[in-house]
């Protein structure tokens, strides 16, 4: 199958491309830096830097849209917020415009989103029908999803991935936590009661492959494991696996002072269940956080 991917050079994109190539799919990556595509994704992958370099006659069966400027790395100044939004929403709009011009239309668009859509909803159990939350991340996810849905009137099947915190491989948020935790500086964030909905990188990739293979899948899916944990449970599990103490809670006020508005990403509570995936028979390989952290640390 011929597949076009944005954000293919990223943490999730690289893991996905390894599996697509292993299945015999052809992959083209749209990247700001074509030279990094070969380095990160291998010589079998074709790279383009602009959509207009693509041939509208080429038959891309599937388009997978993962690109976006990192959301936690820098203060959410107005220009940074604009970049975070444009790198997702404007790019998605351009991608749908390209799909509209293709002489053979792609059959499927799989487009990114995140559980940030739900904002901060305390202990409420959230499924795909739950209401949108408040805040910058929630609005970003909503608008990103709406941009992708513009492909539906073109007769293209659209799957939207509300991804949780992805654990596995050699990147993602677990890698960022290792240094402070190894130094014994890990601790619950705020009151530690906020829910963290995680997923293994292997399961995330398997969900995307299922979306490609199963024509009945469409619409929004929570890409999270069925057992979310509180921040304190997460902290204790990681500290135990690293054999380090994690006694020092970090008060919410410190996080708000140090990170500004971005602290919402660490303090918001999202107890998300993958209800639609479970209802449609998706079988998760990793359901226990402890196991996934152990495997990630061993890898
Ligand atoms: N990892 C997670 O836990 C997680 C959770 C929820 C949602 N998500 C979302 O899923 C998507 C993929 O996640 P990831 O962890 O693989 O992200 P990632 O490692 O940061 O990769 C994202 C890719 O987006 C492209 N990109 C970065 N800045 C850009 C900009 N200013 N304009 C256009 N493209 C830009 C880059 O590709 P090029 O350099 O090749 O252009 C990069 O490889 C992201 O949109 C992320 O927000 C991830």
Short mmCIF file of C-alpha atoms and ligand atoms in Angstrom, two decimals:
data_model
loop_
_atom_site.label_atom_id
_atom_site.label_comp_id
_atom_site.label_asym_id
_atom_site.label_seq_id
_atom_site.Cartn_x
_atom_site.Cartn_y
_atom_site.Cartn_z
CA UNK A 1 0.00 0.00 0.00
CA UNK A 2 1.23 3.52 -0.78
CA UNK A 3 1.20 5.71 2.35
CA UNK A 4 1.92 9.40 2.91
CA UNK A 5 2.93 10.48 6.44
CA UNK A 6 3.50 13.88 8.04
CA UNK A 7 5.54 13.90 11.24
CA UNK A 8 7.10 10.59 10.18
CA UNK A 9 10.48 11.60 11.62
CA UNK A 10 9.04 11.89 15.15
CA UNK A 11 8.88 9.49 18.08
CA UNK A 12 5.62 7.87 16.96
CA UNK A 13 6.15 8.23 13.22
CA UNK A 14 9.47 6.37 13.22
CA UNK A 15 8.01 3.43 15.17
CA UNK A 16 5.03 3.29 12.82
CA UNK A 17 7.17 3.45 9.67
CA UNK A 18 9.31 0.51 10.87
CA UNK A 19 6.15 -1.62 11.00
CA UNK A 20 4.75 -0.34 7.70
CA UNK A 21 8.00 -1.12 5.88
CA UNK A 22 8.11 -4.56 7.52
CA UNK A 23 4.64 -5.24 6.07
CA UNK A 24 5.80 -4.20 2.61
CA UNK A 25 4.04 -0.82 2.44
CA UNK A 26 5.62 2.09 0.49
CA UNK A 27 6.10 5.21 2.59
CA UNK A 28 6.53 8.87 1.66
CA UNK A 29 7.25 11.35 4.47
CA UNK A 30 6.44 15.06 4.29
CA UNK A 31 9.13 16.71 6.43
CA UNK A 32 10.58 20.18 6.88
CA UNK A 33 14.03 18.60 6.45
CA UNK A 34 14.17 15.86 3.80
CA UNK A 35 17.68 14.83 4.85
CA UNK A 36 16.52 13.82 8.33
CA UNK A 37 13.99 11.40 6.80
CA UNK A 38 16.72 9.11 5.47
CA UNK A 39 18.61 9.28 8.79
CA UNK A 40 15.59 8.54 10.97
CA UNK A 41 13.36 6.44 8.74
CA UNK A 42 15.84 4.70 6.42
CA UNK A 43 16.65 4.78 2.73
CA UNK A 44 13.50 2.91 1.74
CA UNK A 45 11.39 5.96 2.61
CA UNK A 46 10.81 8.76 0.11
CA UNK A 47 11.00 12.32 1.44
CA UNK A 48 9.36 15.54 0.29
CA UNK A 49 9.56 18.97 1.90
CA UNK A 50 6.44 20.47 0.33
CA UNK A 51 3.08 19.12 -0.73
CA UNK A 52 3.48 20.57 -4.20
CA UNK A 53 6.44 18.23 -4.75
CA UNK A 54 3.95 15.36 -4.69
CA UNK A 55 2.41 14.10 -7.86
CA UNK A 56 -1.38 14.53 -7.69
CA UNK A 57 -1.62 11.49 -10.02
CA UNK A 58 0.07 9.27 -7.41
CA UNK A 59 -2.30 6.88 -5.66
CA UNK A 60 -1.82 7.34 -1.89
CA UNK A 61 -4.22 4.86 -0.35
CA UNK A 62 -3.64 6.20 3.17
CA UNK A 63 -2.54 9.55 4.60
CA UNK A 64 -1.32 9.66 8.21
CA UNK A 65 -1.01 13.08 9.81
CA UNK A 66 1.19 13.34 12.91
CA UNK A 67 3.19 16.55 12.45
CA UNK A 68 3.16 19.24 15.09
CA UNK A 69 5.57 21.49 16.97
CA UNK A 70 6.41 20.13 20.46
CA UNK A 71 3.83 21.31 22.95
CA UNK A 72 5.64 21.12 26.32
CA UNK A 73 9.13 22.30 25.37
CA UNK A 74 8.72 26.10 25.46
CA UNK A 75 6.63 28.71 27.29
CA UNK A 76 3.24 29.24 25.72
CA UNK A 77 3.88 32.77 24.49
CA UNK A 78 1.50 34.04 21.80
CA UNK A 79 3.97 33.29 18.96
CA UNK A 80 4.63 29.80 20.38
CA UNK A 81 0.91 29.06 20.66
CA UNK A 82 0.49 30.22 17.08
CA UNK A 83 3.28 27.89 15.93
CA UNK A 84 1.80 24.94 17.86
CA UNK A 85 -1.58 25.57 16.23
CA UNK A 86 -0.37 26.30 12.69
CA UNK A 87 1.99 23.31 12.62
CA UNK A 88 -1.05 21.10 13.21
CA UNK A 89 -4.20 22.87 12.01
CA UNK A 90 -2.88 24.82 9.00
CA UNK A 91 -0.85 21.80 7.88
CA UNK A 92 -3.91 19.56 8.19
CA UNK A 93 -5.97 22.02 6.13
CA UNK A 94 -3.26 22.02 3.45
CA UNK A 95 -3.14 18.23 3.52
CA UNK A 96 -6.90 17.96 3.01
CA UNK A 97 -6.68 20.48 0.14
CA UNK A 98 -4.00 18.28 -1.44
CA UNK A 99 -6.19 15.19 -0.97
CA UNK A 100 -9.06 17.00 -2.68
CA UNK A 101 -6.86 17.61 -5.73
CA UNK A 102 -5.64 14.01 -6.05
CA UNK A 103 -7.00 12.34 -9.16
CA UNK A 104 -7.32 9.10 -7.19
CA UNK A 105 -8.47 10.19 -3.73
CA UNK A 106 -6.87 8.55 -0.69
CA UNK A 107 -9.29 6.11 0.96
CA UNK A 108 -8.27 6.93 4.53
CA UNK A 109 -6.96 9.85 6.59
CA UNK A 110 -5.65 9.00 10.06
CA UNK A 111 -5.06 12.24 11.90
CA UNK A 112 -3.55 13.05 15.28
CA UNK A 113 -5.22 14.54 18.30
CA UNK A 114 -4.69 13.99 22.02
CA UNK A 115 -6.51 13.34 25.27
CA UNK A 116 -5.83 17.00 26.02
CA UNK A 117 -9.17 17.37 24.22
CA UNK A 118 -10.90 16.53 27.52
CA UNK A 119 -9.20 19.31 29.54
CA UNK A 120 -9.38 18.72 33.30
CA UNK A 121 -12.27 16.46 34.32
CA UNK A 122 -11.19 15.16 37.74
CA UNK A 123 -12.24 11.57 38.47
CA UNK A 124 -14.89 11.37 35.73
CA UNK A 125 -14.45 8.37 33.47
CA UNK A 126 -14.14 9.70 29.92
CA UNK A 127 -15.03 8.00 26.66
CA UNK A 128 -15.13 9.29 23.10
CA UNK A 129 -18.57 10.85 23.71
CA UNK A 130 -17.38 12.91 26.70
CA UNK A 131 -17.48 16.65 26.40
CA UNK A 132 -14.56 18.76 25.31
CA UNK A 133 -12.67 20.47 28.15
CA UNK A 134 -11.39 24.01 28.59
CA UNK A 135 -7.92 25.40 27.98
CA UNK A 136 -5.44 25.82 25.15
CA UNK A 137 -4.73 22.09 24.63
CA UNK A 138 -8.44 21.21 24.47
CA UNK A 139 -9.16 23.91 21.87
CA UNK A 140 -6.07 22.86 19.89
CA UNK A 141 -7.22 19.23 19.74
CA UNK A 142 -10.77 20.22 18.83
CA UNK A 143 -9.64 22.48 15.99
CA UNK A 144 -7.09 19.91 14.77
CA UNK A 145 -9.84 17.27 14.60
CA UNK A 146 -12.21 19.64 12.80
CA UNK A 147 -9.54 20.40 10.20
CA UNK A 148 -9.13 16.67 9.50
CA UNK A 149 -12.89 16.11 9.32
CA UNK A 150 -12.96 18.36 6.25
CA UNK A 151 -11.81 15.23 4.37
CA UNK A 152 -15.10 13.42 5.13
CA UNK A 153 -17.23 15.25 2.52
CA UNK A 154 -14.62 14.14 -0.06
CA UNK A 155 -15.70 10.56 0.63
CA UNK A 156 -12.52 9.82 2.57
CA UNK A 157 -12.72 7.66 5.72
CA UNK A 158 -11.34 9.67 8.65
CA UNK A 159 -9.95 8.18 11.89
CA UNK A 160 -8.94 10.55 14.68
CA UNK A 161 -6.46 9.41 17.33
CA UNK A 162 -6.92 10.99 20.76
CA UNK A 163 -3.55 9.76 21.95
CA UNK A 164 -2.61 9.47 25.63
CA UNK A 165 0.92 9.59 27.09
CA UNK A 166 2.92 7.19 24.96
CA UNK A 167 5.46 4.99 26.73
CA UNK A 168 8.09 2.89 24.98
CA UNK A 169 10.95 3.03 22.52
CA UNK A 170 13.73 5.49 23.13
CA UNK A 171 11.86 8.76 23.31
CA UNK A 172 8.61 10.24 24.51
CA UNK A 173 7.83 11.55 27.95
CA UNK A 174 9.24 8.60 29.94
CA UNK A 175 12.75 9.42 28.69
CA UNK A 176 12.36 12.98 29.97
CA UNK A 177 11.49 11.73 33.45
CA UNK A 178 14.39 9.30 33.77
CA UNK A 179 17.10 11.81 34.71
CA UNK A 180 15.25 13.51 37.59
CA UNK A 181 13.93 10.18 38.85
CA UNK A 182 17.39 8.56 38.68
CA UNK A 183 18.71 11.52 40.70
CA UNK A 184 16.07 10.81 43.34
CA UNK A 185 14.22 14.02 42.42
CA UNK A 186 11.03 12.35 41.22
CA UNK A 187 7.82 13.14 43.03
CA UNK A 188 4.08 13.46 42.67
CA UNK A 189 2.97 16.54 40.76
CA UNK A 190 0.56 18.80 42.61
CA UNK A 191 -1.70 16.65 44.80
CA UNK A 192 -0.87 13.63 42.58
CA UNK A 193 -4.56 12.70 42.29
CA UNK A 194 -4.83 13.72 38.62
CA UNK A 195 -5.33 10.79 36.23
CA UNK A 196 -2.73 9.98 33.62
CA UNK A 197 -3.97 7.96 30.66
CA UNK A 198 -1.02 6.21 29.06
CA UNK A 199 -0.50 3.77 26.17
CA UNK A 200 2.44 1.64 25.07
CA UNK A 201 4.11 2.65 21.84
CA UNK A 202 3.55 -0.90 20.49
CA UNK A 203 -0.19 -0.67 21.10
CA UNK A 204 -0.36 2.79 19.56
CA UNK A 205 1.28 1.46 16.38
CA UNK A 206 -1.05 -1.57 16.40
CA UNK A 207 -4.08 0.76 16.58
CA UNK A 208 -2.92 2.67 13.48
CA UNK A 209 -2.35 -0.61 11.61
CA UNK A 210 -5.85 -1.76 12.62
CA UNK A 211 -7.30 1.51 11.27
CA UNK A 212 -5.56 0.87 7.95
CA UNK A 213 -6.73 -2.74 7.72
CA UNK A 214 -10.28 -2.47 9.06
CA UNK A 215 -12.53 -0.46 6.78
CA UNK A 216 -15.30 -0.27 9.40
CA UNK A 217 -13.15 1.90 11.70
CA UNK A 218 -13.92 5.61 11.48
CA UNK A 219 -14.31 8.66 13.68
CA UNK A 220 -12.72 9.39 17.06
CA UNK A 221 -10.79 6.78 19.05
CA UNK A 222 -9.18 7.20 22.45
CA UNK A 223 -5.71 5.71 21.98
CA UNK A 224 -5.09 4.91 25.64
CA UNK A 225 -4.61 1.67 27.56
CA UNK A 226 -7.66 0.42 29.52
CA UNK A 227 -6.00 1.08 32.92
CA UNK A 228 -5.23 4.75 33.51
CA UNK A 229 -3.40 5.56 36.76
CA UNK A 230 -3.16 8.57 39.05
CA UNK A 231 -0.03 10.67 38.94
CA UNK A 232 0.99 9.31 42.37
CA UNK A 233 0.61 5.71 41.16
CA UNK A 234 2.66 6.55 38.09
CA UNK A 235 5.36 8.19 40.20
CA UNK A 236 5.54 5.27 42.64
CA UNK A 237 5.67 2.71 39.81
CA UNK A 238 8.51 4.47 37.99
CA UNK A 239 10.49 5.10 41.20
CA UNK A 240 10.11 1.44 42.23
CA UNK A 241 11.29 0.21 38.82
CA UNK A 242 14.33 2.53 39.04
CA UNK A 243 14.90 1.59 42.68
CA UNK A 244 14.97 5.24 43.64
CA UNK A 245 13.02 7.24 46.22
CA UNK A 246 10.32 9.66 45.07
CA UNK A 247 9.47 11.46 48.26
CA UNK A 248 9.46 15.03 47.09
CA UNK A 249 6.05 16.14 45.85
CA UNK A 250 6.23 19.17 43.58
CA UNK A 251 3.52 21.65 44.60
CA UNK A 252 1.16 22.84 41.88
CA UNK A 253 2.10 26.44 42.59
CA UNK A 254 5.77 25.70 41.76
CA UNK A 255 4.76 24.05 38.48
CA UNK A 256 2.50 26.96 37.58
CA UNK A 257 5.30 29.42 38.38
CA UNK A 258 7.98 27.41 36.55
CA UNK A 259 6.02 26.32 33.49
CA UNK A 260 3.30 28.94 33.22
CA UNK A 261 0.15 27.92 31.37
CA UNK A 262 1.86 24.72 30.15
CA UNK A 263 1.51 23.32 33.69
CA UNK A 264 -2.06 22.39 32.62
CA UNK A 265 -0.49 19.48 30.72
CA UNK A 266 0.89 18.04 33.98
CA UNK A 267 -1.87 19.00 36.40
CA UNK A 268 -5.03 18.29 34.38
CA UNK A 269 -6.80 15.04 35.14
CA UNK A 270 -8.01 12.83 32.26
CA UNK A 271 -9.30 9.39 33.21
CA UNK A 272 -9.77 8.15 29.67
CA UNK A 273 -10.96 4.74 28.52
CA UNK A 274 -10.54 3.35 24.97
CA UNK A 275 -14.21 2.45 24.81
CA UNK A 276 -14.59 2.32 21.02
CA UNK A 277 -11.43 0.25 20.50
CA UNK A 278 -12.56 -2.28 23.12
CA UNK A 279 -16.08 -2.39 21.68
CA UNK A 280 -14.63 -3.10 18.23
CA UNK A 281 -12.52 -5.97 19.55
CA UNK A 282 -9.07 -4.35 19.67
CA UNK A 283 -6.82 -6.39 21.91
CA UNK A 284 -4.22 -4.44 23.88
CA UNK A 285 -0.82 -6.07 24.25
CA UNK A 286 0.05 -3.93 27.30
CA UNK A 287 -2.53 -3.15 29.95
CA UNK A 288 -0.31 -2.79 33.05
CA UNK A 289 1.87 0.29 33.49
CA UNK A 290 4.42 -1.64 35.54
CA UNK A 291 5.11 -4.04 32.65
CA UNK A 292 5.42 -1.31 30.04
CA UNK A 293 7.83 0.71 32.17
CA UNK A 294 9.90 -2.43 32.85
CA UNK A 295 10.04 -3.26 29.13
CA UNK A 296 10.92 0.34 28.20
CA UNK A 297 13.74 0.49 30.73
CA UNK A 298 15.09 -2.88 29.56
CA UNK A 299 14.99 -1.83 25.88
N1 LIG B 1 4.14 11.15 22.07
C1 LIG B 1 3.05 11.31 22.81
O1 LIG B 1 3.00 10.88 23.99
C2 LIG B 1 1.84 12.03 22.22
C3 LIG B 1 0.67 12.10 22.99
C4 LIG B 1 -0.44 12.74 22.47
C5 LIG B 1 -0.40 13.32 21.21
N2 LIG B 1 0.75 13.26 20.50
C6 LIG B 1 0.77 13.92 19.17
O2 LIG B 1 1.09 12.98 18.16
C7 LIG B 1 1.93 13.60 17.18
C8 LIG B 1 3.19 12.75 17.03
O3 LIG B 1 3.81 12.67 18.31
P1 LIG B 1 5.38 12.44 18.47
O4 LIG B 1 5.64 12.15 19.89
O5 LIG B 1 5.84 11.51 17.42
O6 LIG B 1 5.93 13.93 18.13
P2 LIG B 1 7.40 14.37 17.78
O7 LIG B 1 8.40 13.32 18.11
O8 LIG B 1 7.61 15.74 18.41
O9 LIG B 1 7.37 14.52 16.17
C9 LIG B 1 6.49 15.41 15.57
C10 LIG B 1 6.96 15.71 14.16
O10 LIG B 1 6.30 16.91 13.75
C11 LIG B 1 7.14 17.67 12.90
N3 LIG B 1 7.22 19.05 13.40
C12 LIG B 1 7.85 19.49 14.52
N4 LIG B 1 7.76 20.82 14.59
C13 LIG B 1 7.06 21.21 13.50
C14 LIG B 1 6.65 22.48 13.00
N5 LIG B 1 6.96 23.60 13.63
N6 LIG B 1 5.93 22.48 11.84
C15 LIG B 1 5.64 21.34 11.19
N7 LIG B 1 6.02 20.12 11.60
C16 LIG B 1 6.72 20.07 12.74
C17 LIG B 1 8.53 17.05 12.94
O11 LIG B 1 8.78 16.47 11.66
P3 LIG B 1 9.84 17.13 10.63
O12 LIG B 1 10.98 17.67 11.44
O13 LIG B 1 10.25 15.94 9.81
O14 LIG B 1 9.12 18.16 9.86
C18 LIG B 1 8.45 15.99 14.02
O15 LIG B 1 9.17 14.83 13.69
C19 LIG B 1 2.25 15.01 17.65
O16 LIG B 1 1.48 15.93 16.92
C20 LIG B 1 1.86 15.01 19.12
O17 LIG B 1 1.36 16.25 19.55
C21 LIG B 1 1.88 12.63 20.96
#
